[in-house]
CSV table of C-alpha atoms in Angstrom, one decimal:
chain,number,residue,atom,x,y,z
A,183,UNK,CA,-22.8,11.0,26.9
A,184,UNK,CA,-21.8,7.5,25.6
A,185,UNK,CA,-23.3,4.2,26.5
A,186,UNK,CA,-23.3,3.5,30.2
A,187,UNK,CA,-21.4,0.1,29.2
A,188,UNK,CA,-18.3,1.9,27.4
A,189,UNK,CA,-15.7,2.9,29.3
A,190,UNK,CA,-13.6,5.9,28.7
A,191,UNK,CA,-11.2,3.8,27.7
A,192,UNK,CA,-13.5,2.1,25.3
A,193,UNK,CA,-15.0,5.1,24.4
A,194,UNK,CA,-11.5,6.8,23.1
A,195,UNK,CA,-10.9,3.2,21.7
A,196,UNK,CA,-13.9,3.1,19.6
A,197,UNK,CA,-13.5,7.5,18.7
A,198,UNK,CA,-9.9,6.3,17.2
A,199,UNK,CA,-11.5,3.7,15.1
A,200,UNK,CA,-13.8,6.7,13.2
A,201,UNK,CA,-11.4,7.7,10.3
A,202,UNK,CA,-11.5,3.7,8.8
A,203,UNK,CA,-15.2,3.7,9.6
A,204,UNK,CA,-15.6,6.9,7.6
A,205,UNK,CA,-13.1,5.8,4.6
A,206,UNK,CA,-15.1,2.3,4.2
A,207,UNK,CA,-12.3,0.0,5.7
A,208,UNK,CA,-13.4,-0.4,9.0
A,209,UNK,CA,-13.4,-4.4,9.6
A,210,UNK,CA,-16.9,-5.4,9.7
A,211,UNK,CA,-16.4,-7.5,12.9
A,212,UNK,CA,-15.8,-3.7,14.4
A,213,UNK,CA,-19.0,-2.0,13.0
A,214,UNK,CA,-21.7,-3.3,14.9
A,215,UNK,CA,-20.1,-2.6,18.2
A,216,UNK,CA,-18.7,0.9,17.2
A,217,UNK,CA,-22.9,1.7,15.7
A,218,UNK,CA,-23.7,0.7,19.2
A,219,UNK,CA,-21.7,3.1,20.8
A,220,UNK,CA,-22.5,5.8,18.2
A,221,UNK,CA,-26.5,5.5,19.2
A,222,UNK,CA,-25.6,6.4,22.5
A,223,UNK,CA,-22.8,8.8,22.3
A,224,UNK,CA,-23.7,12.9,21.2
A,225,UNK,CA,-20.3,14.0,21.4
A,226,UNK,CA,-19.0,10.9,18.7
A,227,UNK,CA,-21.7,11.6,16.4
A,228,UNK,CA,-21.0,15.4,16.3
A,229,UNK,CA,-17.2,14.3,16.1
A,230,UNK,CA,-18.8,11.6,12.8
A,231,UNK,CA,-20.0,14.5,11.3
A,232,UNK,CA,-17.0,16.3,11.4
A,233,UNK,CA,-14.9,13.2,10.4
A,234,UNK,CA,-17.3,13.1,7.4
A,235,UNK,CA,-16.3,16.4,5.9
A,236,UNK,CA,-12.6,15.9,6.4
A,237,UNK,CA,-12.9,12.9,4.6
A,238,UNK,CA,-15.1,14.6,1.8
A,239,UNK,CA,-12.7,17.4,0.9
A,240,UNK,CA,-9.8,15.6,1.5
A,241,UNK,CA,-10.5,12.6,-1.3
A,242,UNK,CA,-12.2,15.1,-3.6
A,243,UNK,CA,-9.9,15.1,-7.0
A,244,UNK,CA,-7.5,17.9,-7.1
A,245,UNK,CA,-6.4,19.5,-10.1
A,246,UNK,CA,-3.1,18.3,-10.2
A,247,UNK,CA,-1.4,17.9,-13.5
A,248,UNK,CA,-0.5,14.0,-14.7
A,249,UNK,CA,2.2,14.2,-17.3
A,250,UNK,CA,4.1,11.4,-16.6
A,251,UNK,CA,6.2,10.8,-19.6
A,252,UNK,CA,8.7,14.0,-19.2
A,253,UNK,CA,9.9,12.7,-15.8
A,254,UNK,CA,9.9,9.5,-16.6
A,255,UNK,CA,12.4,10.5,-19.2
A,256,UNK,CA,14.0,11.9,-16.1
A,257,UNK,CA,14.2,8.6,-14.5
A,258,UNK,CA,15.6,6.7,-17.4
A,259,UNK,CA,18.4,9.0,-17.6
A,260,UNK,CA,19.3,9.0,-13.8
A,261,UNK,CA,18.8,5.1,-14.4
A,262,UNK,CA,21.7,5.5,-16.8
A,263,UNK,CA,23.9,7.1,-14.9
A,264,UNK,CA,23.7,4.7,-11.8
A,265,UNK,CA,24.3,1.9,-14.7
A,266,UNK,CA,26.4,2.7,-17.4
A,267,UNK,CA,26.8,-0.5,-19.2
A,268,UNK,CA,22.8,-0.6,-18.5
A,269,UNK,CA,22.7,2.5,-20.1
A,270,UNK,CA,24.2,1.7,-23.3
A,271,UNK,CA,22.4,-1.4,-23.5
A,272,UNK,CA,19.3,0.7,-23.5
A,273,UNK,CA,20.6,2.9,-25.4
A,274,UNK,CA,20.6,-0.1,-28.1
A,275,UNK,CA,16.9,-1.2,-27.3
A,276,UNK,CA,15.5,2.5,-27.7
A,277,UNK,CA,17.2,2.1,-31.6
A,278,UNK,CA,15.2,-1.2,-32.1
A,279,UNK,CA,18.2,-3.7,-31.6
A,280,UNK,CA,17.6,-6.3,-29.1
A,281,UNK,CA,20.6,-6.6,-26.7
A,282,UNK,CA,21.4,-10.2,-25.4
A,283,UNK,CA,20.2,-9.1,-21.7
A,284,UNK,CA,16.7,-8.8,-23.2
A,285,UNK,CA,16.9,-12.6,-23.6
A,286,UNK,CA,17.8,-13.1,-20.1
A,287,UNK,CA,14.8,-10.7,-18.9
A,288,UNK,CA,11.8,-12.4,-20.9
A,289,UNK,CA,13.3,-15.4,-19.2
A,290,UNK,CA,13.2,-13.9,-16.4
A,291,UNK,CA,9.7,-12.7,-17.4
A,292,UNK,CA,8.4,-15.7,-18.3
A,293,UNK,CA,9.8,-17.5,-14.8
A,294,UNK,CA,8.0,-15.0,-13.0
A,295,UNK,CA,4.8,-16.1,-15.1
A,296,UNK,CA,5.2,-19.8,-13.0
A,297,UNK,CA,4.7,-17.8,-10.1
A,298,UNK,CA,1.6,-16.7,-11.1
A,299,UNK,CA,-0.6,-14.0,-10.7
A,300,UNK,CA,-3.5,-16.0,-9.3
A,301,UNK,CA,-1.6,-15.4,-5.9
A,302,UNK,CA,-2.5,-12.1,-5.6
A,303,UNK,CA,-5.7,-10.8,-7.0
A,304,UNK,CA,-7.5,-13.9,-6.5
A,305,UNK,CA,-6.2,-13.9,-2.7
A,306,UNK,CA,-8.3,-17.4,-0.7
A,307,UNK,CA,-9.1,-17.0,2.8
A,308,UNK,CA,-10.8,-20.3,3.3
A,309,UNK,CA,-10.0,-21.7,6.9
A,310,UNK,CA,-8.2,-24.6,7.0
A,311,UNK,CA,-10.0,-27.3,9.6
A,312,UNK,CA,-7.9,-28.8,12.2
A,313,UNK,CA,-9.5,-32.3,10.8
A,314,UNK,CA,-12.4,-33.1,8.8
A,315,UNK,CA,-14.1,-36.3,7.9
A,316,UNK,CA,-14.5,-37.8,4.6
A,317,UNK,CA,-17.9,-35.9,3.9
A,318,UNK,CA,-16.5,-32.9,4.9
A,319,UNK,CA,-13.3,-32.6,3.0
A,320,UNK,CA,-11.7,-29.2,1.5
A,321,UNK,CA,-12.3,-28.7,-1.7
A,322,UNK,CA,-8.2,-28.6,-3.1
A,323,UNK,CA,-7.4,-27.2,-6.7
A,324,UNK,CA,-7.2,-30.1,-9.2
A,325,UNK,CA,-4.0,-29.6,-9.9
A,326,UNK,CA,-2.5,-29.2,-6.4
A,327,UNK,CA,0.7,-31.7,-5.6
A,328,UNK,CA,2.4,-30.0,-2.7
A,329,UNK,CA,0.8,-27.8,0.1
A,330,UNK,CA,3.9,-25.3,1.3
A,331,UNK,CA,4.3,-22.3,4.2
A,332,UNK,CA,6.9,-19.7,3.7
A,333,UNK,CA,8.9,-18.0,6.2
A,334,UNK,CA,7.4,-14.6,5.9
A,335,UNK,CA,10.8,-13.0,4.9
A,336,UNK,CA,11.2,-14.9,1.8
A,337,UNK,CA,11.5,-12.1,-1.1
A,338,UNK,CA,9.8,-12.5,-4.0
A,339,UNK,CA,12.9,-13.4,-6.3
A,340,UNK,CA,14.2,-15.9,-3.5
A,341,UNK,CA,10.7,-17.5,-4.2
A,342,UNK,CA,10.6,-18.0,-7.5
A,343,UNK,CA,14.0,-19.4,-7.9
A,344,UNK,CA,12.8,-22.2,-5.1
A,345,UNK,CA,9.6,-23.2,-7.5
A,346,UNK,CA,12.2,-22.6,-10.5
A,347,UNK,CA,14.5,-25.6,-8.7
A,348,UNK,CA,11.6,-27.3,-7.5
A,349,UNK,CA,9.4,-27.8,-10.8
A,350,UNK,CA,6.3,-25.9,-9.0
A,351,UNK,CA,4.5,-22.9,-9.1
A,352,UNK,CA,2.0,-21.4,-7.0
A,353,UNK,CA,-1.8,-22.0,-7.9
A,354,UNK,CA,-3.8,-20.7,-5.0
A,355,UNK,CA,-3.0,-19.3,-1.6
A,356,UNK,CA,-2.5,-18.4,0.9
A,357,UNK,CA,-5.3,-20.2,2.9
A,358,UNK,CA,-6.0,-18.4,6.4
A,359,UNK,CA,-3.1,-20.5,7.8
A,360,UNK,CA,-0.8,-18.7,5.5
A,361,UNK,CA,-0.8,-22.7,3.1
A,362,UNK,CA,-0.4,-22.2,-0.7
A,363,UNK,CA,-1.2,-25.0,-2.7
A,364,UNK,CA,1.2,-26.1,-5.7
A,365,UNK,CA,1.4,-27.3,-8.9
A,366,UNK,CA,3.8,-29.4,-11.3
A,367,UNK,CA,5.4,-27.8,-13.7
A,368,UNK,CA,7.0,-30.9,-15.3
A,369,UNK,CA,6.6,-34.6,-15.2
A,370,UNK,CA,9.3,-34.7,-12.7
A,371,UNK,CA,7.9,-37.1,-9.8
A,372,UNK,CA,6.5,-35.1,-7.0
A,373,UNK,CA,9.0,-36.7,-4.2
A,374,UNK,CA,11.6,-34.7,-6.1
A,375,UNK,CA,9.8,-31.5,-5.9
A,376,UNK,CA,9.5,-32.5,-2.0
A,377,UNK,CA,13.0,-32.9,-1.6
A,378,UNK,CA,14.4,-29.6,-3.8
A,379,UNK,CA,11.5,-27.7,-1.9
A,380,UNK,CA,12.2,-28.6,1.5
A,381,UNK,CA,16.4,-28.1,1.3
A,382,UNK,CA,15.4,-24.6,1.7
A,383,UNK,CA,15.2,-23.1,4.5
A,384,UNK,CA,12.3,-20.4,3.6
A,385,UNK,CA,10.3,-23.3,3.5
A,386,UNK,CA,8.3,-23.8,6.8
A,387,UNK,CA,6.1,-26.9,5.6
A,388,UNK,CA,5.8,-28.8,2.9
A,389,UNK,CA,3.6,-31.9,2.1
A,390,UNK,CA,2.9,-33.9,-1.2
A,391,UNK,CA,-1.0,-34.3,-1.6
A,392,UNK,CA,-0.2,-36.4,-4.5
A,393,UNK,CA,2.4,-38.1,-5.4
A,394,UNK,CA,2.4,-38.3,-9.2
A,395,UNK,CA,1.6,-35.2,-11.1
A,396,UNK,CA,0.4,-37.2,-14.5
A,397,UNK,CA,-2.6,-38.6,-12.3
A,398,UNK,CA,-5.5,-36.2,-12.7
A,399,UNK,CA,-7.2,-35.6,-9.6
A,400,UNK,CA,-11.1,-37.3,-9.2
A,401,UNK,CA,-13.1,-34.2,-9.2
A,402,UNK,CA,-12.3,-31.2,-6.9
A,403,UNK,CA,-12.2,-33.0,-3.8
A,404,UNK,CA,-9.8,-35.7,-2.3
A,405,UNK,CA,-10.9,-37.8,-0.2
A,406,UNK,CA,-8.6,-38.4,3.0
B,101,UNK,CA,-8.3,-0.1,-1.1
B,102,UNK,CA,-8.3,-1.5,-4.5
B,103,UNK,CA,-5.2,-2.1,-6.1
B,104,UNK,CA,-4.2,-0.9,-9.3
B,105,UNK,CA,-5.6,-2.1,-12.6
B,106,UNK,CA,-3.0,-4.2,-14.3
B,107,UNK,CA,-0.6,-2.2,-17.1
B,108,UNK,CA,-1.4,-2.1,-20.7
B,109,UNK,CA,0.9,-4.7,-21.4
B,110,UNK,CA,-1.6,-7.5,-18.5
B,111,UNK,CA,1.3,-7.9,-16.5
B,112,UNK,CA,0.3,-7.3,-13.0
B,113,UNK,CA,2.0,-5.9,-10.0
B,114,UNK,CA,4.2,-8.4,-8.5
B,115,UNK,CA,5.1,-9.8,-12.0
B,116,UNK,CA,6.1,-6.7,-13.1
B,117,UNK,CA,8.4,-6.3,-10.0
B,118,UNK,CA,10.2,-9.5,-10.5
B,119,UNK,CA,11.2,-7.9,-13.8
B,120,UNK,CA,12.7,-5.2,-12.4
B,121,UNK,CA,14.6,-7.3,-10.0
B,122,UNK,CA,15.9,-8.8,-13.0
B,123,UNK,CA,17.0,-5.8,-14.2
B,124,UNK,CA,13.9,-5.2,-16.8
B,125,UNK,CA,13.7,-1.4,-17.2
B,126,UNK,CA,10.5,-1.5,-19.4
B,127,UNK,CA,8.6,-3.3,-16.5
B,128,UNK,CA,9.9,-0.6,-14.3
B,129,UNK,CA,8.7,2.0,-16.4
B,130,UNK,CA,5.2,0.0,-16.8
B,131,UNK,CA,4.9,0.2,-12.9
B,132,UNK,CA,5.7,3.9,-12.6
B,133,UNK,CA,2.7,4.7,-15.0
B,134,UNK,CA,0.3,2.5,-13.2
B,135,UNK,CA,1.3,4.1,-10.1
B,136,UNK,CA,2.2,7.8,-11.3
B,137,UNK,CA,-1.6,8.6,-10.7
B,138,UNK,CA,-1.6,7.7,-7.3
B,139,UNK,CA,1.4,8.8,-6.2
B,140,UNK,CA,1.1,12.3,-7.8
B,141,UNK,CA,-2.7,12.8,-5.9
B,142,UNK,CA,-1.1,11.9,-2.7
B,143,UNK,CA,2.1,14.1,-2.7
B,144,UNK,CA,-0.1,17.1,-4.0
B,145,UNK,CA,-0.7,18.6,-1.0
B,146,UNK,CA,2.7,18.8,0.3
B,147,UNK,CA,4.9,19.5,-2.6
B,148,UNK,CA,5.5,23.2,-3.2
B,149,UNK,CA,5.7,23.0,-6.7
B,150,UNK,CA,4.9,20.1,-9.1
B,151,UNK,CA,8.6,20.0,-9.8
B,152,UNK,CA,8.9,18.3,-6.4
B,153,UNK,CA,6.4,15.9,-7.2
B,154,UNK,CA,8.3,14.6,-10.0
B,155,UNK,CA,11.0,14.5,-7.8
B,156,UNK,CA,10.0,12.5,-4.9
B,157,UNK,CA,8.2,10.0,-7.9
B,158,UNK,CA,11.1,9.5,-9.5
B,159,UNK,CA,13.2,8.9,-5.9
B,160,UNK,CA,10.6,6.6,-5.5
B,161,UNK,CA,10.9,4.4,-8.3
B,162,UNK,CA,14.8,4.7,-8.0
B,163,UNK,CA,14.8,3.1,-4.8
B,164,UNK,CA,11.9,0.5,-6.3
B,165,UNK,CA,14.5,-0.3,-9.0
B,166,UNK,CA,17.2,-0.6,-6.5
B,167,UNK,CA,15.1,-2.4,-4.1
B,168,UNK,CA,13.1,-5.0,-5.8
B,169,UNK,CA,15.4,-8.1,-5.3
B,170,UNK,CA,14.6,-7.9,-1.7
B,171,UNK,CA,11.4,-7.5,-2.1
B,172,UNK,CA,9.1,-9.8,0.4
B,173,UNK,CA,6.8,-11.9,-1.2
B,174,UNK,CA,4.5,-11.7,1.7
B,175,UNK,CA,3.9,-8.0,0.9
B,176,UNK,CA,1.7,-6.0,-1.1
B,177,UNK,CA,3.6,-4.6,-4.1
B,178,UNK,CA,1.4,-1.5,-3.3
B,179,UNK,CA,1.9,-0.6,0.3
B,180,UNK,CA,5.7,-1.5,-0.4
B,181,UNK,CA,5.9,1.5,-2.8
B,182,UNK,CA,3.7,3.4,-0.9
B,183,UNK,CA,6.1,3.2,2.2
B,184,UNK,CA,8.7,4.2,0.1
B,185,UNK,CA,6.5,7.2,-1.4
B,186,UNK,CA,5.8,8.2,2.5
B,187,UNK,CA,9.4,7.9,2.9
B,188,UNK,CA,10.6,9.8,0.8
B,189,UNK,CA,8.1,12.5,1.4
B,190,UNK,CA,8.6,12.9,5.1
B,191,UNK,CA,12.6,13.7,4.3
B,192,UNK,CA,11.8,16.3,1.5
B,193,UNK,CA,9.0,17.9,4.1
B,194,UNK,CA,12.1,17.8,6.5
B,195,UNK,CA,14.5,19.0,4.3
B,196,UNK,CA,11.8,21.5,2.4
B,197,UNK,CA,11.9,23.2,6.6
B,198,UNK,CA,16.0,22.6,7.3
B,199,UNK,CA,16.3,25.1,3.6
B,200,UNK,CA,13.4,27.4,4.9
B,201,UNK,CA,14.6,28.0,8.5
B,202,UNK,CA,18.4,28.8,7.1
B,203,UNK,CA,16.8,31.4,4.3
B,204,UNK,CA,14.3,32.9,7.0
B,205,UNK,CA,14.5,33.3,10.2
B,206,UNK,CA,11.1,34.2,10.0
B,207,UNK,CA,10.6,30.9,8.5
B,208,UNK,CA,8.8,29.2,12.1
B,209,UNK,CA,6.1,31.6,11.5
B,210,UNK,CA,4.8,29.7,8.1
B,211,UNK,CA,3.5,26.8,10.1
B,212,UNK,CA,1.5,28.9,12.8
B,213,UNK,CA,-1.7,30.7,12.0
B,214,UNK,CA,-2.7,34.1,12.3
B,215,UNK,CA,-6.4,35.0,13.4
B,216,UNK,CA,-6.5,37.6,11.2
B,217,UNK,CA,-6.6,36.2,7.9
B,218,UNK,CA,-9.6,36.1,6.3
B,219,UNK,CA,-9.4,32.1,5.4
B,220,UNK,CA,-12.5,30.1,3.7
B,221,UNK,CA,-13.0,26.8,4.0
B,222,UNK,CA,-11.1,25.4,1.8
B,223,UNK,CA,-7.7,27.3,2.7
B,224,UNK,CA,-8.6,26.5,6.1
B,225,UNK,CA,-8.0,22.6,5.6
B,226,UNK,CA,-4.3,23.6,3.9
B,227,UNK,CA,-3.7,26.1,6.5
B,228,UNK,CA,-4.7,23.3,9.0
B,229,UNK,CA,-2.5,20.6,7.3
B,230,UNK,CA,0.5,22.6,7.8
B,231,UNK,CA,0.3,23.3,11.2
B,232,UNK,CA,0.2,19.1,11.8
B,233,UNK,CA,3.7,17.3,12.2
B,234,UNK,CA,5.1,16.0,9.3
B,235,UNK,CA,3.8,12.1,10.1
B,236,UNK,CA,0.0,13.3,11.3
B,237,UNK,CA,-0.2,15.0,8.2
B,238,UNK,CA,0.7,12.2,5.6
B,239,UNK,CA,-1.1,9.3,8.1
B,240,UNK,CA,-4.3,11.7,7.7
B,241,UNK,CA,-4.0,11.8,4.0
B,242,UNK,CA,-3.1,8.1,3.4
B,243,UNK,CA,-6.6,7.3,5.4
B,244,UNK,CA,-8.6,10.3,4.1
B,245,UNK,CA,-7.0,11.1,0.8
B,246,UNK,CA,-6.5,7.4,-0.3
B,247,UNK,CA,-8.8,5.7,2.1
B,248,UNK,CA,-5.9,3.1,3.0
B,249,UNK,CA,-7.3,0.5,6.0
B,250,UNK,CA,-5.6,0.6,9.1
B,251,UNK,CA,-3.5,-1.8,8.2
B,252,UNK,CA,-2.7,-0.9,5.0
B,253,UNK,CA,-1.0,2.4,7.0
B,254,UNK,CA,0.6,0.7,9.3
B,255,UNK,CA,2.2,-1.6,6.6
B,256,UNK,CA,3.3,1.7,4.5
B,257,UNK,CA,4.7,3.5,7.6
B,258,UNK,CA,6.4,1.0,9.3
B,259,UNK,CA,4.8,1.9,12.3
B,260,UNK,CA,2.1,-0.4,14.9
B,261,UNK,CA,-1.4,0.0,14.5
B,262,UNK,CA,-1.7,1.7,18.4
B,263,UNK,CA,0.7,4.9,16.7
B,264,UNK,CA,-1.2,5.0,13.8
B,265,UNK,CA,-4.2,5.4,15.0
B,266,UNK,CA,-2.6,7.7,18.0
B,267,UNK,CA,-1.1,9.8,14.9
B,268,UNK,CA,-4.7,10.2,13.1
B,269,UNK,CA,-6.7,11.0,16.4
B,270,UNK,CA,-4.1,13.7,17.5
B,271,UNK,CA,-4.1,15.1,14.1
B,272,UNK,CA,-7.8,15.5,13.7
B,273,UNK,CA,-8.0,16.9,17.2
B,274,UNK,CA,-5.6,19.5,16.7
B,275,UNK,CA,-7.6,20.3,13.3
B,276,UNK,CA,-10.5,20.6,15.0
B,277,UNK,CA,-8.8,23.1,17.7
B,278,UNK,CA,-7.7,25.4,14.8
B,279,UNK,CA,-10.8,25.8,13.0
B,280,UNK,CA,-12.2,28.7,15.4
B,281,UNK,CA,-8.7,30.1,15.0
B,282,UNK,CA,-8.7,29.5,10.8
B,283,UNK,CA,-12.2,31.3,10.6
B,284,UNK,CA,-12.1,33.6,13.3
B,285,UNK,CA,-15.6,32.3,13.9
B,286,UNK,CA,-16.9,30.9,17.6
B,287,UNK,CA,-15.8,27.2,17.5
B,288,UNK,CA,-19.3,26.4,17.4
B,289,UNK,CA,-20.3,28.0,14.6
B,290,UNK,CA,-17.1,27.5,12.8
B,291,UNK,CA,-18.1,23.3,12.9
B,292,UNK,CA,-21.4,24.4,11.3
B,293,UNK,CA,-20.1,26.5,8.6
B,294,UNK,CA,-17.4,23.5,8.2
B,295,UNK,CA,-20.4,21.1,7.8
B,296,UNK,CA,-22.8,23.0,6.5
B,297,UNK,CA,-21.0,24.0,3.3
């Protein structure tokens, strides 16, 4: 039967953790203690085994036709009918002329580009130390002016109209404490950006790490 | 779980989603073909027809477009339309039942299993499926299927990690109680064949 150690509890603790384990996502802080109980446990390597096949026919590629573009025609037109000035004004772009909303969505497009998409696929988990010495500092981006939290509610549009109104945009983040670090868009002085950034209140924190956006930074590091 | 490659056009996921907040329908439509794939694989097995597919897609990707604005930038753009996806499928499963049980009344009997049907494998895992509540089912294919983390399924079902992984561990131990009845082979026997094929 399992390890002595394990409990039953543990033991249907660790037999529920067996589908991640099998898929690959099984948090590696969680492997060595589930392989532990594995070794000693018959009945949850017979039930790995099993787990195994499910998981190999289950992801194996079905033969399911992809033709998107037929019901994505689909959408557009039930798109339409939920918008009908929308619809004619697509209507319009399909023929080649460019409506005048097309100049509010490429700025609206290119707003979102402040934003960045640094913060997602390059995601940073570094920890943030409680204190550190000067030998010891965090690296921080070059760039970086302002170090902000956001209330985890904040959508994604409320977001980018704060950075809009506060001359910033995202550069890296979040850090393990859930800290992004910001940049200047604009010469505007950094208090400013302070000031516009904290009036709202989806802003948990926020601290200037330098106060003038024109002075380049000396080397990746700051000293404190 | 990767995410999706970015769309032709290099505009990734969360970019592309502030457009359609602001109303851009050809960053919608960039998003629905970088998640059609996906979303297609995934529906597959419950779908009767291909037709219904499409249809729970393009639900899908209606309620992204009417949805986007409130968006939290917190989440992942794809576990936010994958909840919507699992959504969406769980009320056309329900509704897919509510239209069979008022043509048939015979219409209980598609989810049980008779021990006379000669059943390989392979039907055995879709015969198996079906006999699995609506949530097991879909939480079995988002981890197996899609190999979503833990918390990746908990994210896209709105539900806490303990039912999750409560849903997945009833699910396979009902699956593994039907395969002597799928096969008609002693339960023994019937894991080896499982395996062994």
């Amino acid at each position: 039967m399992h390890e002595p150690n394990d409990s039953t509890e543990q033991h249907q603790d660790l037999t529920m953790l067996l589908p991640w384990y099998v898929n690959g996502t099984l948090p590696e802080h969680d492997r060595p203690r589930l392989e532990r109980h594995l070794s000693g446990c018959a009945p949850c390597r017979d039930d790995l085994a099993f787990e195994r096949e499910l998981h190999r026919r289950l992801s194996d590629e079905r033969p399911v036709e992809y033709l998107p573009a037929p019901s994505l025609k689909r959408l557009q037109r039930a798109l339409d009918a939920l918008e009908p000035g929308a619809a004619a004004a697509d209507i319009q772009e399909r023929r080649g002329r460019a409506p005048l909303r097309r100049y509010a969505v490429a700025a609206g497009v290119l707003m979102s580009a402040l934003v960045g998409w640094l913060m997602v696929e390059r995601w940073h988990t570094s920890l943030e130390p409680a204190y550190h010495t000067v030998t010891q500092s965090p690296a921080r981006p070059a760039e970086e002016v302002v170090r902000a939290v956001f209330s985890p509610e904040v959508t994604l549009v409320e977001l980018q109209s704060i950075l809009a109104e506060s001359g910033l945009k995202i550069i890296s983040g979040p850090s393990e404490a859930g800290v992004y670090s910001l940049a200047a868009t604009s010469t505007r002085p950094v208090a400013a950006s302070l000031t516009a950034l904290r009036r709202h209140p989806q802003v948990r924190f926020a601290e200037a790490t330098r106060l003038d956006p024109t002075i380049s930074a000396q080397g990746s590091s700051q000293p404190n | 779980m990767s995410l999706p490659a970015k769309a032709a056009s290099g505009r990734g996921d969360r970019e592309l989603l502030l457009g359609v907040a602001a109303g851009d329908r050809q960053a919608l439509e960039e998003l629905y073909l970088n998640y059609h794939r996906r979303l297609a694989r995934f529906l597959s097995r419950f779908a009767p027809r291909y037709e219904n597919i499409e249809e729970i897609i393009n639900d899908t990707f209606l309620a992204v477009w009417q949805g986007a604005k409130d968006f939290r930038f917190a989440s992942q753009v794809s576990t936010w339309i994958m909840g919507i996806a699992y959504r969406t499928a769980l009320k056309s499963l329900r509704s897919q039942k509510h239209h069979n049980a008022a043509l048939s009344l015979d219409a209980s009997a598609e989810q049980t299993i008779s021990p006379d049907v000669d059943t390989d494998v392979a039907d055995w895992l879709g015969q198996g499926l079906k006999t699995l509540p609506d949530e097991q089912r879909l939480t079995l294919e988002l981890a197996y299927q899609m190999g979503y983390s833990l918390e990746e399924i908990a994210a896209i079902t709105h539900a806490p990690i303990g039912t999750v992984k409560a849903r997945l561990f009833h699910a396979r131990a009902k699956l593994r109680r039907v395969l002597p009845t799928l096969t008609g082979a002693p339960a023994a026997d019937a894991l080896e064949d499982f395996r062994g094929r």
